[in-house]
Coordinates of C-alpha atoms in Angstrom, one line a residue:
M1 CA -14.9 16.3 22.8
L2 CA -15.9 15.7 26.4
R3 CA -18.7 18.2 25.7
N4 CA -19.7 16.7 22.4
I5 CA -19.8 13.0 22.8
K6 CA -22.6 11.2 21.1
F7 CA -24.2 8.5 23.3
S8 CA -25.3 5.4 21.5
I9 CA -26.1 1.9 22.6
I10 CA -26.1 -1.3 20.5
I11 CA -28.8 -3.6 21.6
L12 CA -28.2 -7.4 21.9
F13 CA -29.7 -8.1 18.5
G14 CA -27.7 -5.4 16.7
V15 CA -30.3 -2.6 16.7
L16 CA -28.6 0.8 17.1
L17 CA -30.4 3.3 19.4
T18 CA -28.9 6.8 19.6
F19 CA -29.8 9.1 22.5
G20 CA -28.9 12.7 22.1
C21 CA -26.6 13.7 19.3
E22 CA -24.5 16.7 19.2
N23 CA -23.7 18.4 22.5
F24 CA -25.0 15.5 24.6
L25 CA -22.6 16.3 27.4
E26 CA -23.4 20.0 27.2
G27 CA -26.8 19.1 28.5
D28 CA -28.8 18.5 25.3
D29 CA -32.4 18.4 26.7
A30 CA -33.7 15.8 24.2
G31 CA -30.7 13.5 24.7
R32 CA -30.9 13.7 28.5
A33 CA -34.6 13.2 28.6
S34 CA -34.3 9.9 26.6
I35 CA -31.6 8.4 28.8
P36 CA -33.8 7.8 31.9
V37 CA -36.5 6.3 29.7
F38 CA -34.0 3.8 28.3
F39 CA -32.7 2.9 31.7
S40 CA -36.1 2.7 33.3
D41 CA -36.1 -1.1 33.5
V42 CA -33.8 -4.1 33.7
D43 CA -34.1 -4.8 30.0
G44 CA -32.7 -1.4 29.1
I45 CA -29.6 -1.7 31.2
K46 CA -29.0 -5.3 30.0
A47 CA -29.2 -4.0 26.4
A48 CA -26.7 -1.2 27.2
L49 CA -24.0 -3.6 28.4
P50 CA -23.1 -5.2 25.0
G51 CA -23.2 -1.7 23.5
A52 CA -20.5 -0.7 26.0
Y53 CA -18.3 -3.6 25.0
S54 CA -18.8 -2.6 21.3
R55 CA -17.7 1.0 22.0
V56 CA -14.5 -0.3 23.7
Y57 CA -13.8 -2.4 20.6
E58 CA -14.3 0.6 18.4
Y59 CA -11.6 2.7 20.0
Y60 CA -9.3 -0.3 20.2
D61 CA -9.8 -1.2 16.6
S62 CA -9.6 2.3 15.1
E63 CA -6.2 3.3 16.5
F64 CA -5.5 2.6 20.1
Y65 CA -4.4 -1.0 19.5
L66 CA -2.1 0.1 16.7
Y67 CA -0.6 3.2 18.4
P68 CA 1.9 1.6 20.8
E69 CA 3.2 -0.6 18.1
V70 CA 3.5 2.0 15.4
A71 CA 5.2 4.4 17.8
G72 CA 7.4 1.6 19.1
D73 CA 10.4 0.0 17.6
L74 CA 9.2 -3.4 16.3
L75 CA 7.4 -2.6 13.1
E76 CA 8.0 -0.8 9.8
L77 CA 5.3 0.9 7.7
S78 CA 5.2 -0.6 4.3
A79 CA 4.3 2.7 2.6
I80 CA 5.4 6.2 3.6
G81 CA 3.2 9.3 3.1
E82 CA 1.0 11.6 5.0
N83 CA -2.1 9.7 3.8
V84 CA -0.9 6.4 5.2
K85 CA -2.7 5.4 8.4
M86 CA -0.7 6.1 11.6
F87 CA 1.9 8.0 9.6
S88 CA 2.1 10.9 12.1
Q89 CA 2.5 8.5 15.1
Y90 CA 5.2 6.5 13.2
N91 CA 7.2 9.7 12.7
F92 CA 6.2 11.5 15.9
V93 CA 4.7 14.4 14.2
S94 CA 1.3 14.3 15.8
E95 CA -0.4 17.7 16.3
P96 CA -3.5 18.8 18.3
D97 CA -5.5 19.7 15.2
Q98 CA -5.2 16.1 13.7
E99 CA -8.8 15.3 14.7
A100 CA -9.2 12.7 11.9
T101 CA -6.2 10.6 13.1
A102 CA -5.3 8.7 16.2
V103 CA -4.9 12.1 18.1
G104 CA -8.6 12.8 17.8
H105 CA -10.1 9.3 17.4
I106 CA -8.7 7.6 20.5
W107 CA -9.8 10.6 22.7
A108 CA -13.3 10.9 21.2
K109 CA -14.1 7.2 21.0
G110 CA -12.6 6.5 24.3
Y111 CA -14.7 9.1 26.1
D112 CA -17.7 8.0 24.1
A113 CA -17.2 4.5 25.5
L114 CA -16.8 6.0 29.0
A115 CA -20.1 7.8 28.7
N116 CA -21.9 4.6 27.9
V117 CA -20.3 2.8 30.9
N118 CA -21.0 5.7 33.3
N119 CA -24.6 5.7 32.4
I120 CA -24.9 2.0 33.3
L121 CA -23.2 2.7 36.6
E122 CA -25.3 5.7 37.3
Y123 CA -28.7 4.0 36.8
Q124 CA -27.8 0.5 38.2
P125 CA -28.3 1.4 42.0
L126 CA -31.8 2.8 41.3
L127 CA -32.8 -0.2 39.3
S128 CA -31.5 -2.5 42.1
T129 CA -33.9 -0.8 44.4
Q130 CA -36.8 -0.8 42.0
F131 CA -36.3 -4.4 41.0
P132 CA -35.1 -6.3 44.0
N133 CA -35.6 -9.7 42.4
N134 CA -33.0 -8.7 39.8
K135 CA -30.5 -7.4 42.3
D136 CA -27.8 -10.1 41.8
E137 CA -28.1 -9.7 38.0
L138 CA -27.7 -6.0 38.3
L139 CA -24.7 -6.2 40.5
G140 CA -23.1 -8.5 37.9
I141 CA -23.7 -5.8 35.3
R142 CA -22.2 -3.2 37.7
A143 CA -19.1 -5.4 38.1
E144 CA -18.6 -5.6 34.3
A145 CA -19.1 -1.9 33.9
L146 CA -16.6 -1.1 36.6
F147 CA -14.0 -3.3 34.9
L148 CA -14.7 -1.5 31.6
R149 CA -14.4 1.9 33.2
A150 CA -11.1 1.0 34.7
L151 CA -9.8 -0.3 31.4
I152 CA -10.9 2.8 29.5
H153 CA -9.2 5.2 32.0
F154 CA -6.1 3.1 31.9
D155 CA -6.0 3.2 28.1
L156 CA -6.6 6.9 27.8
V157 CA -4.1 7.9 30.5
R158 CA -1.4 5.8 28.9
T159 CA -2.0 7.5 25.5
Y160 CA -2.4 11.2 26.5
A161 CA -0.1 11.4 29.5
Q162 CA 3.4 10.5 30.4
T163 CA 3.9 7.2 32.2
Y164 CA 3.0 6.9 35.9
T165 CA 6.6 7.1 37.2
Y166 CA 7.4 10.2 35.1
T167 CA 7.3 12.1 38.4
E168 CA 8.2 10.5 41.7
D169 CA 4.8 11.2 43.2
A170 CA 2.7 10.8 40.0
S171 CA 1.8 14.5 40.3
H172 CA 2.0 15.2 36.6
L173 CA -1.2 15.6 34.6
G174 CA -3.2 12.6 33.5
I175 CA -6.6 12.8 32.0
P176 CA -10.1 13.8 33.3
A177 CA -11.2 10.8 35.3
L178 CA -14.9 10.8 34.9
T179 CA -17.3 8.7 37.1
L180 CA -20.4 10.6 36.0
T181 CA -21.6 12.1 32.8
P182 CA -20.7 15.8 33.1
A183 CA -23.6 18.2 33.7
E184 CA -24.4 21.1 31.4
N185 CA -21.5 23.5 31.2
E186 CA -19.3 21.3 33.5
L187 CA -15.7 21.7 32.3
N188 CA -13.7 18.9 33.8
P189 CA -10.0 19.5 34.2
R190 CA -7.3 16.9 33.9
N191 CA -6.6 15.0 37.1
T192 CA -3.2 14.1 38.2
M193 CA -1.8 10.7 37.3
A194 CA -2.1 9.7 40.9
V195 CA -5.8 10.5 41.0
V196 CA -6.5 8.7 37.8
Y197 CA -4.7 5.5 38.9
D198 CA -6.5 5.7 42.3
Q199 CA -9.8 5.7 40.4
I200 CA -8.7 2.8 38.3
I201 CA -7.8 0.7 41.3
T202 CA -10.9 1.6 43.2
D203 CA -13.1 0.4 40.3
L204 CA -11.2 -2.8 39.9
Q205 CA -11.2 -3.6 43.6
E206 CA -15.0 -3.2 43.7
A207 CA -15.3 -5.2 40.5
V208 CA -13.3 -8.1 42.1
D209 CA -15.5 -8.0 45.2
L210 CA -18.7 -8.1 43.2
F211 CA -17.5 -10.9 40.8
S212 CA -16.3 -13.0 43.7
D213 CA -19.7 -12.8 45.3
F214 CA -21.3 -14.5 42.3
P215 CA -18.8 -17.2 41.2
E216 CA -21.5 -19.2 39.4
A217 CA -22.6 -16.3 37.3
D218 CA -22.8 -16.9 33.6
Y219 CA -20.0 -14.6 32.5
L220 CA -19.0 -15.4 28.9
V221 CA -15.3 -15.5 29.6
P222 CA -13.2 -14.3 27.8
Y223 CA -15.5 -11.9 26.0
R224 CA -16.8 -10.2 29.1
G225 CA -15.3 -8.8 32.3
S226 CA -14.7 -11.3 35.1
E227 CA -12.9 -11.6 38.4
M228 CA -9.8 -12.9 36.7
A229 CA -9.9 -10.1 34.1
S230 CA -10.2 -7.5 36.9
R231 CA -7.3 -9.1 38.8
A232 CA -5.2 -9.4 35.7
L233 CA -5.7 -5.7 34.9
L234 CA -5.0 -4.8 38.5
S235 CA -1.7 -6.7 38.2
K236 CA -0.9 -4.7 35.1
V237 CA -1.8 -1.4 36.7
Y238 CA 0.4 -2.1 39.7
L239 CA 3.2 -3.1 37.4
Y240 CA 3.0 0.4 35.8
M241 CA 3.0 1.9 39.3
Q242 CA 6.0 -0.2 40.2
E243 CA 4.1 -1.6 43.2
W244 CA 5.8 -5.0 42.8
D245 CA 4.3 -6.8 45.7
N246 CA 0.8 -6.0 44.6
A247 CA 1.5 -6.8 41.0
R248 CA 2.9 -10.2 41.9
A249 CA 0.1 -11.0 44.4
Q250 CA -2.7 -10.3 41.8
A251 CA -0.8 -12.2 39.1
H252 CA -0.4 -15.2 41.4
I253 CA -4.2 -15.4 41.9
V254 CA -4.8 -15.2 38.2
L255 CA -2.3 -17.9 37.4
Q256 CA -3.8 -20.2 39.9
N257 CA -7.0 -20.0 37.9
V258 CA -5.9 -19.6 34.3
G259 CA -3.4 -21.8 32.5
L260 CA -1.3 -21.3 29.4
T261 CA -2.5 -22.4 26.0
P262 CA -0.6 -25.5 25.1
H263 CA 2.2 -25.4 22.4
D264 CA 0.1 -27.3 19.9
D265 CA -2.8 -24.9 20.2
Y266 CA -0.8 -21.7 20.3
V267 CA -1.1 -20.6 16.6
E268 CA -4.8 -21.6 16.5
M269 CA -5.4 -19.3 19.4
F270 CA -4.9 -16.4 17.0
R271 CA -5.9 -17.9 13.6
T272 CA -9.2 -19.6 14.4
L273 CA -12.3 -18.8 16.5
E274 CA -10.9 -20.7 19.4
T275 CA -9.5 -18.2 21.9
G276 CA -7.3 -20.7 23.7
E277 CA -7.1 -21.6 27.4
E278 CA -5.1 -18.5 28.4
A279 CA -7.5 -15.9 27.2
I280 CA -8.6 -13.7 30.0
F281 CA -10.3 -10.8 28.2
V282 CA -10.8 -10.5 24.5
L283 CA -12.7 -7.9 22.5
S284 CA -14.9 -9.7 20.1
G285 CA -14.8 -8.9 16.4
Q286 CA -18.1 -10.6 15.7
Q287 CA -20.2 -8.6 13.2
K288 CA -17.4 -6.0 12.9
V289 CA -15.2 -4.8 10.1
S290 CA -11.8 -4.8 11.7
Q291 CA -9.4 -1.9 11.0
V292 CA -6.6 -3.8 12.8
G293 CA -7.1 -6.7 10.5
K294 CA -6.8 -4.5 7.5
F295 CA -3.7 -2.8 8.9
Y296 CA -1.9 -6.1 9.3
A297 CA -3.6 -7.8 6.3
T298 CA -1.5 -10.6 4.8
S299 CA -2.3 -9.6 1.2
D300 CA -1.1 -6.0 1.5
P301 CA -0.2 -5.0 5.1
I302 CA 0.4 -1.4 6.0
A303 CA 2.9 -2.5 8.6
K304 CA 5.4 -5.3 8.7
A305 CA 7.8 -6.7 11.3
S306 CA 11.0 -4.7 11.8
P307 CA 14.3 -6.6 11.5
K308 CA 14.8 -5.6 15.1
L309 CA 11.9 -7.9 16.0
M310 CA 13.1 -10.8 14.0
E311 CA 16.6 -10.6 15.5
V312 CA 15.2 -11.3 19.0
F313 CA 14.3 -14.8 17.9
S314 CA 17.3 -17.0 18.4
D315 CA 15.6 -20.4 18.1
T316 CA 14.0 -21.3 14.8
S317 CA 11.7 -23.9 16.6
D318 CA 10.0 -21.2 18.6
V319 CA 6.2 -21.6 17.9
R320 CA 5.8 -17.8 18.0
L321 CA 7.7 -17.6 14.7
N322 CA 4.8 -19.4 13.1
L323 CA 2.8 -16.2 13.5
L324 CA 5.4 -14.2 11.5
Q325 CA 5.2 -15.0 7.8
E326 CA 8.1 -14.4 5.4
K327 CA 7.1 -12.8 2.1
S328 CA 9.5 -11.2 -0.3
G329 CA 12.2 -10.9 2.3
T330 CA 10.1 -9.2 4.9
Y331 CA 7.9 -10.6 7.7
Q332 CA 4.3 -9.9 8.6
T333 CA 2.2 -10.9 11.5
L334 CA -0.5 -13.5 11.2
K335 CA -2.2 -12.7 14.5
Y336 CA -5.1 -11.0 12.8
S337 CA -5.5 -13.4 9.8
R338 CA -8.0 -16.2 10.2
P339 CA -8.0 -17.8 6.8
E340 CA -11.0 -20.1 7.3
V341 CA -13.2 -17.6 9.1
N342 CA -15.7 -15.4 7.3
Q343 CA -14.2 -12.0 7.7
I344 CA -17.6 -10.3 7.1
E345 CA -19.2 -12.2 10.0
F346 CA -16.1 -12.2 12.2
G347 CA -13.6 -9.3 12.3
S348 CA -10.4 -9.6 14.2
D349 CA -10.6 -10.5 17.9
L350 CA -8.3 -8.3 20.0
Y351 CA -6.5 -9.8 22.9
V352 CA -6.5 -7.4 25.9
L353 CA -5.4 -9.7 28.7
R354 CA -4.0 -13.3 28.5
A355 CA -2.2 -15.5 30.9
S356 CA 1.2 -15.3 29.1
E357 CA 1.3 -11.6 29.9
V358 CA 0.3 -12.1 33.5
L359 CA 3.1 -14.7 33.8
L360 CA 5.6 -12.2 32.5
I361 CA 4.2 -9.6 34.9
Q362 CA 4.8 -12.0 37.7
A363 CA 8.4 -12.6 36.5
E364 CA 9.1 -8.9 36.2
A365 CA 7.8 -8.2 39.7
A366 CA 9.8 -11.1 41.1
I367 CA 13.0 -9.7 39.5
E368 CA 12.4 -6.3 41.0
L369 CA 11.8 -8.0 44.4
N370 CA 15.1 -9.9 44.0
D371 CA 13.3 -13.2 43.9
F372 CA 15.3 -14.4 40.9
E373 CA 14.3 -18.0 41.3
Q374 CA 10.6 -17.3 40.9
A375 CA 11.4 -15.0 38.0
K376 CA 13.4 -17.7 36.2
E377 CA 10.6 -20.3 36.8
S378 CA 8.0 -17.9 35.3
I379 CA 10.1 -17.1 32.2
I380 CA 11.0 -20.8 31.7
R381 CA 7.3 -21.6 31.6
I382 CA 6.9 -19.3 28.7
Q383 CA 10.0 -20.6 27.0
S384 CA 9.0 -24.2 27.6
R385 CA 5.7 -23.7 25.9
A386 CA 7.3 -21.8 23.0
L387 CA 10.0 -24.4 22.3
N388 CA 7.9 -27.5 23.2
I389 CA 10.6 -28.6 25.7
P390 CA 10.1 -29.7 29.3
E391 CA 10.7 -27.0 31.8
D392 CA 13.3 -29.0 33.6
S393 CA 15.4 -29.1 30.4
L394 CA 15.7 -25.3 30.4
Q395 CA 18.0 -23.2 32.4
I396 CA 18.6 -19.5 32.8
K397 CA 22.2 -19.1 34.0
L398 CA 22.1 -15.3 34.4
N399 CA 22.0 -14.0 38.0
T400 CA 21.9 -10.2 38.0
K401 CA 18.9 -8.0 38.0
D402 CA 19.8 -6.2 34.7
E403 CA 20.6 -9.5 33.0
L404 CA 17.2 -11.0 33.9
L405 CA 15.4 -7.8 33.0
G406 CA 17.0 -8.2 29.6
V407 CA 15.8 -11.7 29.2
L408 CA 12.3 -10.6 30.3
E409 CA 12.2 -7.8 27.8
K410 CA 13.1 -10.3 25.0
E411 CA 10.3 -12.6 26.1
R412 CA 7.8 -9.8 26.2
I413 CA 8.8 -8.9 22.6
K414 CA 8.5 -12.4 21.4
E415 CA 5.2 -13.1 23.1
L416 CA 3.4 -9.8 22.9
N417 CA 4.5 -8.2 19.6
F418 CA 1.7 -6.5 17.6
E419 CA -0.6 -6.7 20.6
G420 CA -0.6 -3.0 21.6
Q421 CA 2.1 -3.1 24.2
R422 CA 5.6 -2.0 23.0
L423 CA 5.7 1.9 23.4
F424 CA 4.1 1.6 26.8
D425 CA 6.8 -0.9 27.8
I426 CA 9.5 1.4 26.6
T427 CA 8.2 4.4 28.5
R428 CA 7.4 2.7 31.8
W429 CA 11.0 1.3 31.8
H430 CA 12.3 4.8 31.0
H431 CA 14.1 3.4 28.1
N432 CA 15.2 5.3 25.0
L433 CA 13.4 4.4 21.7
K434 CA 15.9 3.0 19.3
R435 CA 14.7 1.6 16.0
Y436 CA 16.3 -0.5 13.3
E437 CA 19.1 1.4 11.7
N438 CA 17.5 1.4 8.3
T439 CA 14.0 2.2 9.5
S440 CA 11.7 4.0 7.1
S441 CA 10.7 6.4 9.8
N442 CA 12.2 9.9 10.1
V443 CA 12.7 9.1 13.8
K444 CA 15.4 6.5 14.5
E445 CA 16.0 7.3 18.1
L446 CA 14.2 9.2 20.8
A447 CA 15.6 9.7 24.2
Y448 CA 13.6 9.3 27.4
P449 CA 12.0 11.5 28.7
S450 CA 10.4 13.2 25.7
H451 CA 7.1 15.1 25.3
L452 CA 6.6 13.0 22.2
F453 CA 5.9 9.9 24.3
A454 CA 2.4 11.2 24.9
L455 CA -0.1 12.3 22.2
P456 CA -1.4 15.9 22.3
I457 CA -4.8 16.6 23.6
P458 CA -7.1 17.2 20.6
L459 CA -7.5 20.8 19.7
R460 CA -11.3 20.5 19.7
E461 CA -11.2 19.5 23.3
I462 CA -8.8 22.4 24.2
N463 CA -11.1 24.9 22.4
A464 CA -14.3 23.5 24.1
N465 CA -12.9 23.2 27.6
E466 CA -10.9 26.1 29.1
N467 CA -9.9 23.9 32.0
I468 CA -8.0 21.4 29.9
I469 CA -4.2 22.0 29.8
Q470 CA -2.3 20.9 26.7
N471 CA 0.6 18.5 27.0
E472 CA 4.0 20.2 27.2
G473 CA 5.6 20.6 23.8
Y474 CA 2.5 20.9 21.7

């Protein structure tokens, strides 16, 4: 698929322009000829940016946002059968030839999004030279594109490769880390995990520098990249790398600038058009038909909460329980149901980064650094908001690393369920997957490590690119 990506850009007013079609990355002459024309002025690159965000939403909404939850241990599919969406990932029977499922879709749509972003980054320097009066605006566009490129690489490498710490030096295979659209007949191999993460960090650090140079820029937070979004993602990347000092440092900066959504506004953060104070980066569902919304629809959801998820909640006053609706003895998430919102005009917004997660990143890093007091303070902030109890009324009396990590995991489950996190947490912790004993899945337990914790590279990519090595076990 790296050699067959279609390049398309959605203009600000919703007009779809398609440049090149089949075989664009193989060097389609018509497609390549039209790209420089589109990027020949500032209006072109400005129009390309919302298209890039739309492409990221597309791969998130199709399967990426669902995959870590379906392959995790906190939900149950309501129906079982090969035609049910995400069935193969739920039962860990993904195969390379499943092009019309998550296996093919996340790869193809992810690299399609990357092609859009890389074209922006390729033409921005030339436009800055040609249009010096627009230099600051163009550098702002570059910053947003760098943030998106880092996010796309991070998402793809977590999906199609083992977690960063699978090998001690991250020398195992990641994905092709692309910073330019491949030339004709250029067959890019998979880079090591270390190389991919280095590229992610490089892009985010440059984005932070650029954003910080223009603090007054009109960035439509949280629906666009920003300095805080870049720092929050950096914190998360460092967490996966187990670089605890760096993770905590970036989290600290973010939390100095972004607060938590108050208890009374928590549910509305998900169920209305108000994103809440803690939103750092959200993919907008405006003018989109959301597949995630359909998957978790309250009327007939494909997936519901596992009893394992419900057992984590020990206090019935926890505000997060208000986003889990009981119906006929089972529970379903309400995070993607906005009853008073026109679903045709507004599909589901997808939270990518919010302050609650960053606070939990800070807590986890503090635990690993043996700063148990800071870890407790961070966790208590989350609990205080959830229970609507003053922080000084709460205590965590546990005092060992393992005990505190156990508390942290429960808070991540309660806070981040159904938000595209769970499988990635399990694998980065090197935990075994252990589902509810009466799960409808054929896989009740899966010991770490396992080749099944990464999706196979799509067969179409393997056949098109002789330099791509398939994941072990497929």
